[in-house]
Amino acid sequence: MKILVSIARWVVGILFIFSGFVKLNDPIGFSFKLEEYFSPSVLNLEFLAPFALVIALLLVVFEVVVGIMLLIGYLPRFTTWVLLLMILFFTFLTFYSAYFNKVTDCGCFGDAIPLTPWQSFYKDIILLVLILFLFFKREHITPYFAQASHRWIVFLSFMLCFLFAYYVLMHLPWLDFRAYKEGTNIQQAMTIPEGAQEAVYDYNWKFRVNGEEKIYTTNGSYPAVEGEFIEVETEMVKKGYEPPIHDFSIEKDGENFTSEILQEEKLLMIVAYSLNRSEPDGLEKLEKVIKKARSNGYRVIGLSASDEDLKGTMNRKYGLDLEWFFSDETALKTIIRSNPGLVKLQKGTILKKLHWNDAEDLKF
């Protein structure tokens, strides 16, 4: 029994620490996911949306620390109760997302390991079984290290987690698991390779035959049926290849400039997914950066999902001689976790990404 408890303890503890760390590495990304859960179409908890980042930080820090508490054997009764309550909440959330198809990626492991809602639910079911086992056999959770050191280990874990969170918030994620990481050529990442798997669909044809409605399924061809055609519905049975980047575009006045701009030898993109939510201190730093970039032969553009009036207002308010283009808000949030953020490119290849706090470090 002690061996089984030890195995379950290490599996659960390591998974909680890993899951918490990858989200702690990118708390802003996790806060975006929470905002998605809080939206009217999912849980309808819009009043929590303004606090998404704070909730995200508290959740991921606690997730890491409770995993450490389990591994060192600190307060087994308290720890197993917390684990049980957390996994019950996560299991409900993933089941709700999967069954009602509300959120396509739960964000359990951030961008490091994307999971479908059903995969996330099955993962949580396995964890629930292991945690229930630990809950009822917690007397076998023996402590590691001297018990007097446990409080210091937990305290130090909290402090290190918050320091790490502060660092990535003031700069950028330490590890970048997203499709727009440095070294990526955006155009190549948007290309579907020759011979890639295409999506497979079933076509469900509904006919009225002899007064009864019947459905005939084909792979696309019109069925040879004698009857009155009513409608046809398609159902994806196998997903096709999807390029890593599939939602990025640079547009203005309804015209697409993506290919043209990504051919620039020297390009600096100022990314601000929402100018209403941009940091004023960051916007104040842009004028100097733009002038320096242009003096070094760079083309400088702004990318935002905000409306044209707001773009003009921000240009006048902060003295920005900046040509703004439209891009999808979700894509811009994915490119860089800073609002505004700086992205330096060469012919579509991302050379450097910087938080506005590090604008002075941008080399031309």
Short mmCIF file of C-alpha atoms in Angstrom, two decimals:
data_model
loop_
_atom_site.label_atom_id
_atom_site.label_comp_id
_atom_site.label_asym_id
_atom_site.label_seq_id
_atom_site.Cartn_x
_atom_site.Cartn_y
_atom_site.Cartn_z
CA MET A 1 0.00 0.00 0.00
CA LYS A 2 2.83 2.41 0.84
CA ILE A 3 4.38 1.74 -2.58
CA LEU A 4 1.06 2.42 -4.36
CA VAL A 5 0.52 5.61 -2.36
CA SER A 6 4.07 6.71 -3.15
CA ILE A 7 3.55 6.16 -6.90
CA ALA A 8 0.21 8.03 -6.88
CA ARG A 9 1.74 10.79 -4.81
CA TRP A 10 4.61 11.38 -7.23
CA VAL A 11 2.41 11.19 -10.33
CA VAL A 12 -0.12 13.68 -8.95
CA GLY A 13 2.49 15.98 -7.44
CA ILE A 14 4.63 16.18 -10.58
CA LEU A 15 1.59 16.73 -12.81
CA PHE A 16 0.32 19.56 -10.62
CA ILE A 17 3.76 21.20 -10.51
CA PHE A 18 4.26 20.84 -14.27
CA SER A 19 0.75 22.03 -15.11
CA GLY A 20 1.09 25.00 -12.76
CA PHE A 21 4.57 25.93 -13.99
CA VAL A 22 3.71 26.05 -17.71
CA LYS A 23 0.79 28.35 -16.89
CA LEU A 24 2.92 30.38 -14.46
CA ASN A 25 5.38 30.86 -17.32
CA ASP A 26 2.55 32.60 -19.23
CA PRO A 27 -0.03 33.92 -16.74
CA ILE A 28 -1.41 36.43 -19.26
CA GLY A 29 -2.17 33.59 -21.68
CA PHE A 30 -3.96 31.71 -18.90
CA SER A 31 -5.91 34.85 -17.99
CA PHE A 32 -7.11 35.04 -21.64
CA LYS A 33 -8.34 31.47 -21.27
CA LEU A 34 -10.18 32.35 -18.05
CA GLU A 35 -11.81 35.32 -19.80
CA GLU A 36 -13.05 32.83 -22.37
CA TYR A 37 -14.57 30.70 -19.61
CA PHE A 38 -16.13 33.78 -17.99
CA SER A 39 -17.79 34.90 -21.25
CA PRO A 40 -21.61 34.87 -21.61
CA SER A 41 -21.50 31.94 -24.04
CA VAL A 42 -19.69 29.68 -21.54
CA LEU A 43 -20.18 30.25 -17.78
CA ASN A 44 -21.70 33.74 -18.02
CA LEU A 45 -19.52 35.15 -15.23
CA GLU A 46 -18.57 38.41 -16.91
CA PHE A 47 -18.17 40.21 -13.58
CA LEU A 48 -15.02 38.11 -13.02
CA ALA A 49 -13.38 39.08 -16.32
CA PRO A 50 -11.63 42.22 -14.95
CA PHE A 51 -9.98 40.03 -12.29
CA ALA A 52 -8.92 37.26 -14.69
CA LEU A 53 -5.19 37.94 -14.35
CA VAL A 54 -5.29 38.01 -10.53
CA ILE A 55 -7.33 34.80 -10.44
CA ALA A 56 -4.95 33.20 -12.95
CA LEU A 57 -1.91 34.07 -10.84
CA LEU A 58 -3.43 32.78 -7.61
CA LEU A 59 -4.61 29.54 -9.24
CA VAL A 60 -1.32 28.64 -10.90
CA VAL A 61 0.83 29.56 -7.89
CA PHE A 62 -1.42 27.49 -5.63
CA GLU A 63 -1.33 24.63 -8.15
CA VAL A 64 2.48 24.52 -8.05
CA VAL A 65 2.71 24.88 -4.27
CA VAL A 66 0.08 22.24 -3.49
CA GLY A 67 2.00 19.83 -5.73
CA ILE A 68 5.16 20.56 -3.73
CA MET A 69 3.23 20.13 -0.46
CA LEU A 70 2.10 16.68 -1.59
CA LEU A 71 5.62 15.61 -2.56
CA ILE A 72 7.22 16.67 0.73
CA GLY A 73 4.30 15.30 2.77
CA TYR A 74 3.29 18.60 4.38
CA LEU A 75 -0.11 18.55 6.17
CA PRO A 76 -1.48 15.45 4.32
CA ARG A 77 -5.07 15.98 5.47
CA PHE A 78 -5.19 19.62 4.31
CA THR A 79 -3.27 18.88 1.11
CA THR A 80 -5.49 15.98 0.01
CA TRP A 81 -8.64 18.00 0.72
CA VAL A 82 -7.33 20.87 -1.42
CA LEU A 83 -6.32 18.48 -4.20
CA LEU A 84 -9.74 16.83 -4.16
CA LEU A 85 -11.63 20.14 -4.32
CA MET A 86 -9.39 21.43 -7.10
CA ILE A 87 -9.69 18.30 -9.26
CA LEU A 88 -13.49 18.20 -8.78
CA PHE A 89 -13.67 21.79 -10.01
CA PHE A 90 -11.33 21.13 -12.96
CA THR A 91 -13.21 17.94 -13.89
CA PHE A 92 -16.53 19.78 -13.95
CA LEU A 93 -14.99 22.55 -16.04
CA THR A 94 -13.45 20.22 -18.62
CA PHE A 95 -16.62 18.10 -18.87
CA TYR A 96 -18.72 21.22 -19.36
CA SER A 97 -16.36 22.45 -22.07
CA ALA A 98 -16.25 19.09 -23.82
CA TYR A 99 -19.93 18.15 -23.63
CA PHE A 100 -21.23 21.55 -24.70
CA ASN A 101 -18.25 22.23 -27.00
CA LYS A 102 -17.72 25.63 -25.39
CA VAL A 103 -13.92 25.93 -25.18
CA THR A 104 -11.76 24.12 -27.73
CA ASP A 105 -8.63 24.04 -25.54
CA CYS A 106 -8.91 24.02 -21.75
CA GLY A 107 -5.43 25.50 -21.28
CA CYS A 108 -4.53 22.83 -18.67
CA PHE A 109 -0.91 22.76 -19.84
CA GLY A 110 -0.88 26.19 -21.48
CA ASP A 111 0.53 26.22 -25.00
CA ALA A 112 3.11 23.56 -24.11
CA ILE A 113 0.74 20.59 -24.60
CA PRO A 114 -2.55 21.58 -26.27
CA LEU A 115 -5.37 19.19 -25.34
CA THR A 116 -8.86 18.82 -26.71
CA PRO A 117 -11.68 19.22 -24.17
CA TRP A 118 -12.32 15.47 -24.07
CA GLN A 119 -8.61 14.69 -23.63
CA SER A 120 -8.54 17.17 -20.75
CA PHE A 121 -11.60 15.55 -19.18
CA TYR A 122 -10.13 12.03 -19.40
CA LYS A 123 -6.88 13.33 -17.90
CA ASP A 124 -8.84 14.84 -15.00
CA ILE A 125 -10.76 11.58 -14.46
CA ILE A 126 -7.45 9.70 -14.06
CA LEU A 127 -6.20 12.38 -11.67
CA LEU A 128 -9.49 12.24 -9.75
CA VAL A 129 -9.08 8.48 -9.21
CA LEU A 130 -5.49 8.93 -8.02
CA ILE A 131 -6.41 11.80 -5.70
CA LEU A 132 -9.34 9.85 -4.22
CA PHE A 133 -6.92 7.01 -3.55
CA LEU A 134 -4.55 9.43 -1.79
CA PHE A 135 -7.45 11.03 0.07
CA PHE A 136 -8.55 7.75 1.66
CA LYS A 137 -5.03 6.44 2.22
CA ARG A 138 -3.39 9.65 3.39
CA GLU A 139 -2.07 7.99 6.55
CA HIS A 140 0.55 6.39 4.28
CA ILE A 141 1.80 9.79 3.02
CA THR A 142 5.01 9.95 5.01
CA PRO A 143 6.95 13.24 5.11
CA TYR A 144 10.26 13.82 3.38
CA PHE A 145 12.87 16.01 5.10
CA ALA A 146 12.58 17.26 8.66
CA GLN A 147 9.07 18.48 9.42
CA ALA A 148 10.49 21.74 10.81
CA SER A 149 11.74 22.55 7.28
CA HIS A 150 8.35 22.03 5.58
CA ARG A 151 6.99 25.49 6.34
CA TRP A 152 10.16 27.09 4.98
CA ILE A 153 9.98 24.99 1.82
CA VAL A 154 6.34 26.00 1.25
CA PHE A 155 7.07 29.65 2.04
CA LEU A 156 10.08 29.67 -0.30
CA SER A 157 7.97 28.01 -3.03
CA PHE A 158 5.35 30.75 -2.75
CA MET A 159 7.98 33.49 -2.91
CA LEU A 160 9.81 31.98 -5.89
CA CYS A 161 6.53 31.48 -7.77
CA PHE A 162 5.48 35.11 -7.25
CA LEU A 163 8.95 36.39 -8.20
CA PHE A 164 8.89 34.31 -11.38
CA ALA A 165 5.37 35.54 -12.17
CA TYR A 166 6.50 39.14 -11.67
CA TYR A 167 9.44 38.60 -14.03
CA VAL A 168 7.35 37.17 -16.90
CA LEU A 169 4.70 39.86 -16.46
CA MET A 170 7.28 42.66 -16.62
CA HIS A 171 9.05 41.07 -19.57
CA LEU A 172 7.81 38.09 -21.61
CA PRO A 173 7.32 34.36 -20.93
CA TRP A 174 10.62 32.66 -20.15
CA LEU A 175 9.72 29.78 -22.47
CA ASP A 176 7.74 30.51 -25.64
CA PHE A 177 5.61 27.55 -26.74
CA ARG A 178 3.52 29.50 -29.23
CA ALA A 179 3.64 29.41 -33.04
CA TYR A 180 5.10 32.94 -33.16
CA LYS A 181 8.31 32.24 -31.24
CA GLU A 182 11.57 33.85 -32.29
CA GLY A 183 13.09 32.23 -35.37
CA THR A 184 9.70 31.44 -36.93
CA ASN A 185 9.01 32.51 -40.50
CA ILE A 186 5.36 33.53 -40.46
CA GLN A 187 4.69 32.87 -44.14
CA GLN A 188 6.21 29.40 -44.00
CA ALA A 189 4.24 28.62 -40.84
CA MET A 190 1.04 29.59 -42.69
CA THR A 191 1.74 27.24 -45.62
CA ILE A 192 0.07 23.86 -46.02
CA PRO A 193 2.72 21.40 -47.27
CA GLU A 194 2.09 19.37 -50.39
CA GLY A 195 0.45 16.05 -49.66
CA ALA A 196 -0.80 17.12 -46.23
CA GLN A 197 -3.78 15.32 -44.75
CA GLU A 198 -7.05 16.85 -45.91
CA ALA A 199 -10.14 16.98 -43.76
CA VAL A 200 -12.56 14.08 -44.24
CA TYR A 201 -16.31 14.74 -44.07
CA ASP A 202 -19.44 12.65 -44.02
CA TYR A 203 -22.37 14.07 -45.97
CA ASN A 204 -25.72 13.21 -44.39
CA TRP A 205 -28.44 13.53 -47.03
CA LYS A 206 -32.02 13.70 -45.83
CA PHE A 207 -34.76 12.47 -48.20
CA ARG A 208 -38.47 11.84 -47.90
CA VAL A 209 -39.07 8.35 -49.28
CA ASN A 210 -42.59 6.94 -49.35
CA GLY A 211 -43.68 9.55 -46.82
CA GLU A 212 -40.84 8.80 -44.38
CA GLU A 213 -37.69 10.85 -43.74
CA LYS A 214 -34.50 8.88 -44.24
CA ILE A 215 -30.81 9.82 -44.03
CA TYR A 216 -28.19 8.51 -46.47
CA THR A 217 -24.50 9.09 -45.71
CA THR A 218 -21.85 9.44 -48.41
CA ASN A 219 -18.36 10.95 -48.66
CA GLY A 220 -19.71 13.75 -50.85
CA SER A 221 -21.40 12.18 -53.84
CA TYR A 222 -25.11 12.66 -54.37
CA PRO A 223 -26.87 9.42 -53.35
CA ALA A 224 -28.89 7.47 -55.90
CA VAL A 225 -32.18 7.70 -54.06
CA GLU A 226 -35.68 7.90 -55.43
CA GLY A 227 -37.38 10.40 -53.21
CA GLU A 228 -37.76 14.04 -52.34
CA PHE A 229 -34.52 15.73 -51.27
CA ILE A 230 -34.88 17.77 -48.04
CA GLU A 231 -31.40 18.87 -46.92
CA VAL A 232 -27.78 17.85 -46.46
CA GLU A 233 -25.54 18.25 -43.41
CA THR A 234 -21.77 17.76 -43.24
CA GLU A 235 -19.90 16.20 -40.33
CA MET A 236 -16.12 16.21 -39.94
CA VAL A 237 -14.89 12.69 -39.20
CA LYS A 238 -11.17 13.37 -39.54
CA LYS A 239 -9.42 16.69 -39.09
CA GLY A 240 -7.06 17.78 -41.82
CA TYR A 241 -3.63 19.33 -41.41
CA GLU A 242 -3.78 22.79 -39.91
CA PRO A 243 -0.70 25.01 -40.26
CA PRO A 244 0.77 26.34 -36.99
CA ILE A 245 -0.27 29.88 -38.00
CA HIS A 246 -3.66 30.07 -39.69
CA ASP A 247 -5.35 33.25 -38.46
CA PHE A 248 -2.79 35.98 -39.15
CA SER A 249 -3.34 38.79 -41.62
CA ILE A 250 -2.40 42.43 -42.08
CA GLU A 251 -5.31 44.45 -43.48
CA LYS A 252 -6.29 48.04 -44.10
CA ASP A 253 -9.47 49.45 -45.63
CA GLY A 254 -10.53 45.95 -46.61
CA GLU A 255 -7.29 45.25 -48.50
CA ASN A 256 -4.86 42.49 -47.51
CA PHE A 257 -1.21 43.58 -47.22
CA THR A 258 0.16 40.45 -45.50
CA SER A 259 2.42 39.15 -48.28
CA GLU A 260 3.71 42.60 -49.18
CA ILE A 261 4.63 43.63 -45.65
CA LEU A 262 6.18 40.29 -44.71
CA GLN A 263 8.61 40.72 -47.60
CA GLU A 264 10.18 43.76 -45.92
CA GLU A 265 13.89 43.34 -45.25
CA LYS A 266 13.64 45.48 -42.12
CA LEU A 267 10.31 45.55 -40.34
CA LEU A 268 9.24 46.55 -36.84
CA MET A 269 5.68 45.74 -35.78
CA ILE A 270 4.10 47.55 -32.84
CA VAL A 271 1.51 45.05 -31.61
CA ALA A 272 -1.37 46.31 -29.46
CA TYR A 273 -4.31 43.93 -29.58
CA SER A 274 -6.54 46.47 -27.85
CA LEU A 275 -5.53 50.12 -27.59
CA ASN A 276 -8.17 50.64 -24.91
CA ARG A 277 -6.30 48.15 -22.73
CA SER A 278 -2.76 49.19 -23.70
CA GLU A 279 -0.40 50.31 -20.93
CA PRO A 280 -0.05 54.13 -21.07
CA ASP A 281 3.59 53.85 -19.96
CA GLY A 282 4.23 51.53 -22.87
CA LEU A 283 2.57 53.82 -25.40
CA GLU A 284 4.68 56.73 -24.16
CA LYS A 285 7.86 54.80 -25.02
CA LEU A 286 6.87 54.14 -28.63
CA GLU A 287 7.71 57.54 -30.15
CA LYS A 288 11.40 57.18 -29.34
CA VAL A 289 11.50 53.55 -30.57
CA ILE A 290 9.77 54.42 -33.85
CA LYS A 291 12.18 57.25 -34.62
CA LYS A 292 15.20 55.08 -33.81
CA ALA A 293 13.92 52.24 -35.99
CA ARG A 294 13.24 54.51 -38.97
CA SER A 295 16.66 56.14 -38.66
CA ASN A 296 18.07 52.63 -39.11
CA GLY A 297 16.06 51.97 -42.26
CA TYR A 298 13.18 50.02 -40.75
CA ARG A 299 9.59 50.16 -41.87
CA VAL A 300 7.43 50.56 -38.76
CA ILE A 301 3.77 49.59 -38.66
CA GLY A 302 1.16 49.18 -35.95
CA LEU A 303 -1.11 46.15 -35.63
CA SER A 304 -4.31 46.36 -33.62
CA ALA A 305 -7.87 45.10 -33.61
CA SER A 306 -9.08 48.51 -32.39
CA ASP A 307 -11.14 50.81 -34.62
CA GLU A 308 -9.61 53.50 -36.83
CA ASP A 309 -10.84 56.41 -34.72
CA LEU A 310 -9.09 55.07 -31.63
CA LYS A 311 -5.89 54.49 -33.60
CA GLY A 312 -5.94 58.11 -34.72
CA THR A 313 -6.67 59.30 -31.19
CA MET A 314 -3.70 57.36 -29.80
CA ASN A 315 -1.40 58.69 -32.51
CA ARG A 316 -2.29 62.27 -31.58
CA LYS A 317 -2.22 61.69 -27.82
CA TYR A 318 1.21 60.03 -27.76
CA GLY A 319 2.78 61.82 -30.73
CA LEU A 320 3.03 58.67 -32.83
CA ASP A 321 3.70 58.95 -36.55
CA LEU A 322 2.48 55.38 -37.01
CA GLU A 323 0.59 53.67 -39.81
CA TRP A 324 -1.88 51.27 -38.24
CA PHE A 325 -3.20 48.04 -39.79
CA PHE A 326 -5.94 45.70 -38.65
CA SER A 327 -5.28 42.15 -37.47
CA ASP A 328 -7.32 39.58 -35.56
CA GLU A 329 -7.30 40.21 -31.80
CA THR A 330 -6.72 36.56 -30.88
CA ALA A 331 -3.76 36.34 -33.26
CA LEU A 332 -2.23 39.50 -31.79
CA LYS A 333 -2.66 38.17 -28.24
CA THR A 334 -0.83 35.03 -29.35
CA ILE A 335 2.05 36.85 -31.06
CA ILE A 336 3.24 38.67 -27.95
CA ARG A 337 2.10 38.87 -24.32
CA SER A 338 2.62 42.61 -24.07
CA ASN A 339 0.24 45.40 -24.91
CA PRO A 340 1.97 47.14 -26.62
CA GLY A 341 4.75 44.80 -27.69
CA LEU A 342 7.63 45.06 -30.16
CA VAL A 343 8.32 42.47 -32.88
CA LYS A 344 11.33 42.81 -35.19
CA LEU A 345 11.21 40.84 -38.45
CA GLN A 346 13.32 40.20 -41.53
CA LYS A 347 11.39 38.99 -44.57
CA GLY A 348 8.72 37.46 -42.38
CA THR A 349 11.09 35.80 -39.90
CA ILE A 350 10.69 36.88 -36.28
CA LEU A 351 14.12 37.99 -35.06
CA LYS A 352 13.19 39.52 -31.71
CA LYS A 353 10.17 40.04 -29.47
CA LEU A 354 10.27 42.48 -26.59
CA HIS A 355 7.95 43.68 -23.86
CA TRP A 356 7.55 47.47 -23.85
CA ASN A 357 9.48 47.50 -20.58
CA ASP A 358 12.51 46.32 -22.57
CA ALA A 359 12.10 48.74 -25.49
CA GLU A 360 15.54 50.24 -24.82
CA ASP A 361 17.12 46.81 -25.41
CA LEU A 362 15.91 46.61 -29.02
CA LYS A 363 18.95 46.55 -31.31
CA PHE A 364 18.80 47.69 -34.94
#
